[in-house]
Amino acid sequence: QKEVEQNSGPLSVPEGAIASLNCTYSDRVSQSFFWYRQYSGKSPELIMSIYSNGDKEDGRFTAQLNKASQYVSLLIRDSQPSDSATYLCAVKDNYGQNFVFGPGTRLSVLP
Amino acid sequence: EAGVAQSPRYKIIEKRQSVAFWCNPISGHATLYWYQQILGQGPKLLIQFQNNGVVDDSQLPKDRFSAERLKGVDSTLKIQPAKLEDSAVYLCASSLPGGTKENEQFFGPGTRLTVL
């Protein structure tokens, strides 16, 4: 049974700070990793995908992957109140077809 | 480009009743997913279609849930009979087939189901 774990939060950071969101997964054959943002009452939207060890940057977002430690993180620089949402980590392997989502971490950026 | 469409947006039923949800994916997206998201949890995949064939339905409670995707476009998810624990948001998503594009899922607005 694949598992994806995240701290449920809430994680509170002041505006302009760096928010760090973490995710661990149990299945070593996982190959694809995703971060989705979900505003309250809305559906998830993809913000980052990462497939190789290391860092991947896209604007204010940086995804970090360490397959040996089975760990993936998302850093949000210069956090804004509009970043306040639940961030979902999702994992996919190359053998199954399905995505497994974590429970999400609720982020609150305080003005 | 139009997004993933779902209807209805909200549904309230009593336990043991039946309910059906409809999804129209983004044009050209061969892969379609149905997820169940219970409040406070991440989405859980119920079923995945590639065109009109089922790729994965391992987590679909087949004694009460059914889904079809006739003609490889629209899809319908049905619950019969509903239980209290089926109260959730039902999300439909679609993606292009093949390669990394297959990983980019676009979600519809969801249907919020309340079972009384």
XYZ file of N, CA and C in Angstrom:
681
model
N 0.845 -1.181 0.000
C 0.000 0.000 0.000
C 0.888 1.241 0.000
N 0.825 2.008 -1.090
C 1.638 3.212 -1.161
C 1.091 4.253 -0.205
N 2.018 4.957 0.438
C 1.600 6.024 1.337
C 2.399 7.274 1.045
N 1.717 8.393 1.164
C 2.341 9.700 1.025
C 1.960 10.480 2.270
N 2.961 10.984 2.975
C 2.693 11.661 4.238
C 3.108 13.124 4.173
N 2.300 13.941 4.790
C 2.575 15.366 4.909
C 2.099 15.832 6.276
N 2.738 16.857 6.810
C 2.212 17.481 8.013
C 0.944 18.248 7.641
N -0.084 18.054 8.439
C -1.372 18.664 8.078
C -1.389 20.167 8.303
N -0.476 20.640 9.178
C -0.444 22.061 9.476
C -1.517 22.439 10.484
N -1.929 23.714 10.539
C -1.512 24.733 9.578
C -0.079 25.214 9.808
N 0.563 25.547 8.693
C 1.868 26.164 8.715
C 1.650 27.656 8.501
N 2.062 28.437 9.452
C 1.876 29.881 9.360
C 3.220 30.562 9.169
N 3.307 31.423 8.155
C 4.525 32.184 7.904
C 4.134 33.631 7.653
N 5.014 34.575 7.993
C 4.706 35.983 7.705
C 4.929 36.281 6.227
N 4.232 37.273 5.744
C 4.395 37.703 4.358
C 5.842 38.036 4.072
N 6.338 37.555 2.921
C 7.712 37.797 2.527
C 8.691 36.721 2.968
N 8.263 35.841 3.841
C 9.141 34.771 4.333
C 9.145 33.590 3.360
N 10.017 32.623 3.651
C 10.056 31.377 2.871
C 9.192 30.323 3.577
N 8.276 29.739 2.821
C 7.470 28.638 3.347
C 8.080 27.334 2.858
N 8.236 26.383 3.768
C 8.829 25.089 3.428
C 7.828 23.986 3.723
N 7.469 23.256 2.686
C 6.480 22.188 2.798
C 7.155 20.857 2.485
N 6.890 19.861 3.295
C 7.588 18.591 3.177
C 6.649 17.421 2.911
N 7.205 16.393 2.269
C 6.409 15.227 1.902
C 7.343 14.009 1.886
N 6.901 12.913 2.471
C 7.636 11.651 2.372
C 6.729 10.606 1.754
N 7.351 9.630 1.082
C 6.572 8.595 0.412
C 7.175 7.236 0.703
N 6.345 6.213 0.615
C 6.793 4.887 1.057
C 7.294 3.996 -0.076
N 6.832 4.250 -1.303
C 7.135 3.339 -2.404
C 8.433 3.748 -3.101
N 9.453 2.904 -2.995
C 10.767 3.247 -3.558
C 10.772 3.330 -5.080
N 9.795 2.706 -5.748
C 9.804 2.737 -7.207
C 9.131 3.982 -7.765
N 8.672 4.856 -6.887
C 8.044 6.100 -7.345
C 9.025 6.895 -8.181
N 8.537 7.458 -9.271
C 9.407 8.146 -10.211
C 8.994 9.583 -10.501
N 7.721 9.890 -10.256
C 7.206 11.207 -10.616
C 6.561 11.824 -9.389
N 6.818 13.116 -9.213
C 6.397 13.786 -7.984
C 5.794 15.141 -8.337
N 4.728 15.484 -7.627
C 3.965 16.664 -7.999
C 3.531 17.428 -6.770
N 3.437 18.731 -6.942
C 2.826 19.588 -5.937
C 1.606 20.275 -6.558
N 0.479 20.139 -5.865
C -0.755 20.800 -6.265
C -1.140 21.796 -5.184
N -1.742 22.870 -5.615
C -2.294 23.861 -4.695
C -3.820 23.770 -4.761
N -4.453 23.801 -3.601
C -5.901 23.721 -3.553
C -6.433 24.809 -2.623
N -7.081 25.797 -3.207
C -7.737 26.814 -2.404
C -9.025 26.234 -1.831
N -9.441 26.775 -0.706
C -10.634 26.277 -0.023
C -11.845 26.290 -0.946
N -12.489 25.159 -1.071
C -13.676 25.044 -1.907
C -13.399 24.938 -3.393
N -12.141 24.868 -3.767
C -11.765 24.782 -5.184
C -11.092 23.446 -5.460
N -10.838 23.172 -6.740
C -10.191 21.921 -7.110
C -8.669 22.117 -7.170
N -7.904 21.030 -7.093
C -6.436 21.150 -7.117
C -5.931 21.660 -8.462
N -4.841 22.409 -8.409
C -4.172 22.843 -9.627
C -2.689 22.530 -9.506
N -2.105 22.030 -10.584
C -0.706 21.642 -10.589
C 0.186 22.875 -10.588
N 1.140 22.912 -9.653
C 2.082 24.027 -9.641
C 3.505 23.586 -9.955
N 3.881 22.358 -9.607
C 5.237 21.903 -9.879
C 5.242 20.391 -10.100
N 6.123 19.947 -10.995
C 6.399 18.523 -11.133
C 7.913 18.349 -11.105
N 8.389 17.222 -10.579
C 9.830 16.968 -10.526
C 10.055 15.484 -10.696
N 11.074 15.123 -11.466
C 11.302 13.719 -11.808
C 12.712 13.250 -11.447
N 13.646 14.196 -11.285
C 15.038 13.842 -11.010
C 15.470 14.407 -9.674
N 16.440 13.745 -9.057
C 16.992 14.250 -7.806
C 17.526 15.661 -7.992
N 17.387 16.468 -6.948
C 17.904 17.821 -7.007
C 16.799 18.839 -6.893
N 17.089 20.029 -7.369
C 16.161 21.140 -7.270
C 15.602 21.500 -8.633
N 14.366 21.985 -8.623
C 13.744 22.526 -9.829
C 13.041 23.810 -9.435
N 13.400 24.883 -10.137
C 12.868 26.196 -9.785
C 11.903 26.691 -10.842
N 10.831 27.337 -10.378
C 9.861 27.946 -11.288
C 9.295 29.175 -10.590
N 9.870 30.331 -10.927
C 9.430 31.560 -10.284
C 9.756 31.544 -8.807
N 8.743 31.747 -7.969
C 8.975 31.765 -6.523
C 8.976 30.364 -5.920
N 8.711 29.359 -6.731
C 8.601 27.985 -6.233
C 9.856 27.178 -6.574
N 10.310 26.386 -5.603
C 11.401 25.440 -5.826
C 10.987 24.089 -5.264
N 11.023 23.065 -6.121
C 10.778 21.708 -5.653
C 12.123 21.018 -5.471
N 12.244 20.240 -4.408
C 13.478 19.509 -4.120
C 13.125 18.035 -3.962
N 13.925 17.182 -4.601
C 13.674 15.743 -4.559
C 14.914 15.004 -4.111
N 14.735 14.081 -3.175
C 15.812 13.200 -2.709
C 15.226 11.790 -2.690
N 15.478 11.038 -3.745
C 14.889 9.696 -3.854
C 15.478 8.735 -2.839
N 16.746 8.908 -2.478
C 17.368 8.009 -1.493
C 16.668 8.131 -0.145
N 16.281 9.327 0.191
C 15.581 9.567 1.455
C 14.070 9.513 1.302
N 13.596 9.326 0.075
C 12.160 9.256 -0.209
C 11.458 10.505 0.314
N 11.979 11.625 -0.144
C 11.573 12.912 0.404
C 11.479 13.926 -0.725
N 10.400 14.696 -0.703
C 10.247 15.773 -1.670
C 9.704 16.992 -0.932
N 10.198 18.161 -1.291
C 9.764 19.372 -0.599
C 9.424 20.461 -1.602
N 8.724 21.453 -1.110
C 8.370 22.622 -1.905
C 8.702 23.861 -1.079
N 9.511 24.744 -1.665
C 9.824 26.014 -1.038
C 9.102 27.121 -1.789
N 8.487 28.000 -1.043
C 7.830 29.174 -1.642
C 8.540 30.403 -1.096
N 9.239 31.096 -1.980
C 9.957 32.301 -1.566
C 9.032 33.504 -1.615
N 9.364 34.540 -0.798
C 8.576 35.762 -0.793
C 7.076 35.430 -0.716
N 6.703 34.670 0.285
C 5.318 34.210 0.429
C 4.350 35.385 0.468
N 3.223 35.205 -0.188
C 2.186 36.215 -0.256
C 0.894 35.673 0.366
N 0.040 36.550 0.876
C -1.244 36.069 1.416
C -2.022 35.231 0.407
N -1.847 35.506 -0.882
C -2.546 34.733 -1.910
C -2.010 33.304 -2.033
N -0.881 33.019 -1.381
C -0.356 31.647 -1.366
C -1.054 30.793 -0.306
N -1.863 31.408 0.524
C -2.584 30.669 1.571
C -3.528 29.665 0.920
N -3.266 28.398 1.169
C -4.014 27.314 0.523
C -3.536 26.004 1.134
N -4.125 24.918 0.692
C -3.628 23.590 1.048
C -2.751 23.083 -0.092
N -1.581 22.583 0.257
C -0.636 22.091 -0.747
C -0.598 20.567 -0.666
N -0.909 19.954 -1.784
C -0.993 18.495 -1.877
C 0.233 17.951 -2.599
N 0.845 16.962 -1.995
C 1.944 16.238 -2.622
C 1.355 14.988 -3.282
N 1.777 14.691 -4.494
C 1.279 13.498 -5.193
C 2.457 12.744 -5.793
N 2.332 11.433 -5.828
C 3.421 10.563 -6.263
C 2.879 9.559 -7.272
N 3.683 9.261 -8.272
C 3.263 8.286 -9.285
C 4.460 7.406 -9.622
N 4.195 6.103 -9.829
C 5.296 5.247 -10.259
C 5.148 4.912 -11.735
N 6.139 4.253 -12.265
C 6.101 3.936 -13.692
C 5.491 2.578 -13.978
N 5.074 1.872 -12.917
C 4.495 0.555 -13.116
C 2.976 0.618 -13.038
N 2.481 1.239 -11.962
C 1.048 1.481 -11.871
C 0.727 2.705 -12.685
N -0.509 3.018 -12.766
C -0.908 4.187 -13.513
C -1.427 5.290 -12.600
N -1.624 4.937 -11.322
C -2.355 5.865 -10.498
C -1.454 6.793 -9.719
N -2.058 7.917 -9.422
C -1.458 8.885 -8.541
C -1.890 8.600 -7.108
N -0.975 8.838 -6.158
C -1.342 8.777 -4.748
C -1.086 10.154 -4.171
N -2.126 10.728 -3.587
C -2.021 12.046 -2.987
C -1.793 11.933 -1.487
N -1.028 12.868 -0.943
C -0.933 13.009 0.493
C -2.144 13.759 1.023
N -2.265 13.894 2.333
C -3.417 14.565 2.932
C -3.400 16.074 2.780
N -2.227 16.633 2.417
C -2.133 18.077 2.227
C -1.652 18.796 3.476
N -0.959 19.905 3.249
C -0.517 20.806 4.320
C -1.184 22.153 4.097
N -1.864 22.616 5.120
C -2.532 23.918 5.013
C -1.528 25.026 5.355
N -1.327 25.941 4.427
C -0.400 27.056 4.591
C -1.190 28.337 4.781
N -0.790 29.103 5.786
C -1.393 30.410 6.022
C -0.286 31.452 6.000
N -0.366 32.417 5.091
C 0.610 33.501 4.998
C -0.019 34.740 5.611
N 0.591 35.201 6.680
C 0.025 36.300 7.452
C 0.526 37.641 6.954
N -0.380 38.587 6.641
C 0.069 39.902 6.141
C 0.720 40.716 7.258
N -9.221 27.690 -24.283
C -9.513 26.245 -24.181
C -10.419 26.011 -22.984
N -11.534 25.331 -23.215
C -12.456 25.051 -22.126
C -11.830 24.023 -21.195
N -12.157 24.156 -19.896
C -11.627 23.239 -18.902
C -12.488 22.002 -18.771
N -12.206 21.213 -17.742
C -12.992 20.025 -17.449
C -14.333 20.468 -16.865
N -15.403 19.959 -17.425
C -16.736 20.315 -16.947
C -17.314 19.180 -16.121
N -18.001 19.528 -15.059
C -18.670 18.530 -14.218
C -20.060 19.041 -13.847
N -20.962 18.102 -13.699
C -22.297 18.455 -13.174
C -22.884 17.255 -12.458
N -23.781 17.484 -11.481
C -24.080 18.800 -10.921
C -22.942 19.299 -10.042
N -23.000 20.512 -9.565
C -21.984 21.027 -8.666
C -22.258 20.598 -7.234
N -23.510 20.456 -6.898
C -23.902 20.050 -5.543
C -25.042 19.042 -5.647
N -25.048 18.093 -4.697
C -26.126 17.110 -4.667
C -26.324 16.674 -3.229
N -27.573 16.671 -2.801
C -27.923 16.183 -1.469
C -28.916 15.049 -1.653
N -28.608 13.889 -1.084
C -29.498 12.741 -1.189
C -29.573 12.064 0.169
N -30.529 11.156 0.296
C -30.628 10.360 1.509
C -29.918 9.026 1.271
N -29.484 8.440 2.376
C -28.785 7.150 2.240
C -29.711 6.147 1.569
N -29.089 5.265 0.846
C -29.726 4.207 0.060
C -30.293 4.719 -1.273
N -30.249 6.045 -1.508
C -30.658 6.539 -2.816
C -29.506 6.392 -3.801
N -29.804 6.646 -5.062
C -28.807 6.578 -6.123
C -28.458 7.983 -6.592
N -27.250 8.122 -7.146
C -26.821 9.423 -7.657
C -25.840 9.188 -8.802
N -25.820 10.119 -9.738
C -24.892 10.019 -10.863
C -24.229 11.366 -11.101
N -22.960 11.304 -11.459
C -22.182 12.501 -11.745
C -21.679 12.409 -13.183
N -21.585 13.566 -13.817
C -21.153 13.619 -15.210
C -19.883 14.437 -15.356
N -19.025 14.023 -16.279
C -17.780 14.733 -16.524
C -17.514 14.809 -18.023
N -17.128 15.993 -18.469
C -16.685 16.182 -19.848
C -15.255 16.687 -19.812
N -14.285 15.901 -20.282
C -12.874 16.305 -20.169
C -12.504 17.377 -21.182
N -11.286 17.852 -21.059
C -10.755 18.794 -22.029
C -10.648 18.093 -23.377
N -11.010 18.794 -24.436
C -10.994 18.213 -25.770
C -9.607 17.660 -26.110
N -9.584 16.405 -26.540
C -8.317 15.779 -26.925
C -7.640 15.018 -25.803
N -8.140 15.152 -24.595
C -7.551 14.423 -23.464
C -8.109 13.003 -23.428
N -7.221 12.039 -23.669
C -7.661 10.657 -23.722
C -7.783 10.025 -22.347
N -7.063 10.566 -21.382
C -7.056 9.964 -20.044
C -8.001 10.728 -19.127
N -8.841 10.001 -18.431
C -9.825 10.605 -17.536
C -9.796 9.897 -16.194
N -9.856 10.669 -15.132
C -9.767 10.149 -13.758
C -10.992 10.600 -12.975
N -11.443 9.751 -12.082
C -12.407 10.120 -11.055
C -11.747 9.954 -9.693
N -11.833 11.013 -8.885
C -11.283 11.002 -7.534
C -12.403 11.264 -6.533
N -12.209 10.744 -5.325
C -13.065 11.066 -4.193
C -12.212 11.829 -3.181
N -12.673 13.006 -2.777
C -11.947 13.771 -1.773
C -12.854 14.022 -0.574
N -12.547 13.328 0.505
C -13.268 13.533 1.759
C -12.663 14.736 2.464
N -13.486 15.488 3.159
C -13.051 16.720 3.812
C -11.808 16.487 4.672
N -10.770 17.291 4.430
C -9.560 17.193 5.220
C -8.565 16.163 4.727
N -8.897 15.483 3.611
C -8.014 14.462 3.056
C -7.610 14.823 1.632
N -6.586 14.136 1.152
C -6.211 14.307 -0.246
C -7.129 13.505 -1.144
N -7.155 13.818 -2.438
C -7.983 13.055 -3.370
C -7.549 11.589 -3.430
N -8.523 10.705 -3.528
C -8.245 9.283 -3.681
C -8.768 8.831 -5.038
N -7.870 8.224 -5.822
C -8.273 7.786 -7.159
C -9.287 6.659 -7.071
N -10.407 6.817 -7.777
C -11.414 5.758 -7.852
C -11.233 4.931 -9.124
N -11.076 5.610 -10.251
C -10.973 4.905 -11.514
C -10.266 5.791 -12.528
N -9.500 5.148 -13.407
C -8.798 5.849 -14.484
C -9.141 5.180 -15.802
N -9.510 5.995 -16.788
C -9.805 5.524 -18.144
C -8.733 6.026 -19.107
N -8.400 5.181 -20.070
C -7.622 5.607 -21.227
C -8.553 5.379 -22.416
N -8.954 6.476 -23.043
C -10.037 6.416 -24.028
C -11.260 5.783 -23.339
N -11.841 4.716 -23.833
C -12.991 4.148 -23.143
C -12.654 2.861 -22.405
N -11.354 2.574 -22.230
C -10.942 1.401 -21.479
C -10.492 1.752 -20.075
N -10.749 0.847 -19.136
C -10.356 1.061 -17.751
C -8.895 0.690 -17.546
N -8.095 1.623 -17.011
C -6.685 1.371 -16.727
C -6.513 0.894 -15.291
N -7.232 1.528 -14.366
C -7.093 1.197 -12.943
C -8.415 1.471 -12.246
N -8.989 0.484 -11.632
C -10.193 0.673 -10.806
C -10.044 -0.076 -9.491
N -8.798 -0.243 -9.056
C -8.520 -1.058 -7.873
C -9.126 -0.480 -6.590
N -9.369 0.822 -6.545
C -9.909 1.423 -5.330
C -11.375 1.816 -5.481
N -12.003 1.351 -6.527
C -13.429 1.630 -6.730
C -14.252 0.587 -5.969
N -15.125 1.021 -5.055
C -15.990 0.054 -4.336
C -17.056 -0.482 -5.294
N -16.739 -1.570 -5.924
C -17.541 -2.025 -7.049
C -18.921 -2.547 -6.656
N -19.120 -2.765 -5.350
C -20.455 -3.218 -4.942
C -21.473 -2.088 -5.024
N -20.992 -0.844 -5.049
C -21.941 0.273 -5.075
C -21.589 1.349 -6.104
N -20.341 1.391 -6.519
C -19.894 2.411 -7.464
C -19.713 1.782 -8.849
N -20.078 2.545 -9.858
C -19.799 2.124 -11.221
C -19.462 3.359 -12.049
N -18.699 3.158 -13.100
C -18.327 4.267 -13.967
C -18.217 3.763 -15.387
N -18.528 4.638 -16.304
C -18.373 4.286 -17.706
C -17.914 5.504 -18.494
N -17.305 5.231 -19.617
C -16.850 6.289 -20.503
C -17.102 5.827 -21.942
N -18.336 5.891 -22.298
C -18.720 5.469 -23.625
C -18.151 6.445 -24.652
N -17.699 5.927 -25.784
C -17.165 6.728 -26.888
C -15.888 7.476 -26.525
N -15.324 7.183 -25.351
C -14.028 7.750 -25.006
C -14.006 9.242 -24.756
N -15.171 9.834 -24.472
C -15.186 11.277 -24.200
C -15.789 11.506 -22.815
N -17.114 11.750 -22.766
C -17.777 11.985 -21.480
C -17.727 10.744 -20.607
N -17.858 10.984 -19.307
C -17.885 9.871 -18.363
C -18.959 10.109 -17.313
N -19.490 9.012 -16.792
C -20.480 9.064 -15.723
C -20.035 8.175 -14.579
N -20.130 8.684 -13.367
C -19.851 7.914 -12.150
C -21.170 7.777 -11.388
N -21.498 6.567 -11.001
C -22.760 6.325 -10.301
C -22.511 5.672 -8.946
N -23.347 6.029 -7.995
C -23.322 5.393 -6.676
C -24.729 4.855 -6.411
N -24.797 3.555 -6.117
C -26.097 2.934 -5.880
C -25.946 1.691 -5.023
N -26.435 1.673 -3.788
C -27.045 2.759 -3.031
C -25.985 3.559 -2.273
N -26.278 4.804 -2.005
C -25.323 5.662 -1.297
C -25.326 5.377 0.204
N -24.157 5.562 0.803
C -23.991 5.449 2.247
C -23.541 6.800 2.794
N -23.680 6.956 4.096
C -23.289 8.219 4.729
C -21.829 8.548 4.439
N -20.970 7.518 4.434
C -19.536 7.753 4.247
C -19.158 8.130 2.816
N -20.129 8.146 1.925
C -19.871 8.590 0.550
C -19.901 10.112 0.429
N -20.270 10.793 1.495
C -20.271 12.259 1.469
C -18.855 12.749 1.210
N -18.674 13.482 0.139
C -17.339 13.889 -0.303
C -17.491 14.785 -1.521
N -16.360 15.290 -1.987
C -16.325 15.958 -3.290
C -15.789 14.956 -4.303
N -16.479 14.833 -5.410
C -16.059 13.920 -6.473
C -15.455 14.755 -7.596
N -14.175 14.529 -7.806
C -13.404 15.308 -8.764
C -13.143 14.488 -10.012
N -13.307 15.134 -11.137
C -12.934 14.534 -12.412
C -11.705 15.284 -12.915
N -10.768 14.560 -13.483
C -9.575 15.182 -14.055
C -9.286 14.537 -15.400
N -8.561 15.236 -16.246
C -8.174 14.655 -17.531
C -6.746 15.062 -17.868
N -6.127 14.298 -18.738
C -4.767 14.598 -19.168
C -4.545 14.020 -20.557
N -3.491 14.523 -21.211
C -3.090 13.977 -22.496
C -2.429 12.622 -22.263
N -2.507 11.716 -23.235
C -1.844 10.429 -23.046
C -0.359 10.516 -23.360
N 0.427 9.709 -22.664
C 1.810 9.520 -23.045
C 2.789 10.530 -22.479
N 3.950 10.035 -22.035
C 5.043 10.885 -21.612
C 4.710 11.738 -20.412
N 5.469 12.808 -20.236
C 5.271 13.632 -19.055
C 3.946 14.385 -19.121
N 3.426 14.582 -20.319
C 2.144 15.283 -20.427
C 1.039 14.492 -19.738
N 1.220 13.180 -19.671
C 0.215 12.347 -19.007
C 0.139 12.691 -17.533
N 1.209 13.261 -17.008
C 1.222 13.564 -15.598
C 0.552 14.875 -15.262
N 0.277 15.674 -16.256
C -0.316 16.977 -16.005
C -1.828 16.836 -16.028
N -2.380 16.646 -14.864
C -3.824 16.485 -14.731
C -4.485 17.835 -14.530
N -5.598 18.010 -15.214
C -6.402 19.213 -15.054
C -7.719 18.782 -14.413
N -8.047 19.423 -13.309
C -9.220 19.034 -12.545
C -10.438 19.892 -12.893
N -11.593 19.267 -12.839
C -12.849 19.995 -12.928
C -13.196 20.597 -11.581
N -14.318 21.340 -11.509
C -14.687 22.021 -10.262
C -15.192 21.080 -9.177
N -15.533 19.854 -9.541
C -15.987 18.889 -8.552
C -17.490 18.923 -8.309
N -17.987 17.813 -7.780
C -19.379 17.717 -7.329
C -19.359 17.410 -5.841
N -19.977 18.289 -5.071
C -20.036 18.061 -3.619
C -21.279 17.260 -3.303
N -21.085 16.042 -2.792
C -22.187 15.145 -2.451
C -22.369 15.095 -0.940
N -23.587 15.302 -0.511
C -23.942 15.142 0.887
C -24.984 14.039 0.987
N -24.681 13.028 1.796
C -25.614 11.918 2.012
C -26.160 12.030 3.432
N -27.471 12.174 3.537
C -28.121 12.347 4.851
C -28.699 11.042 5.375
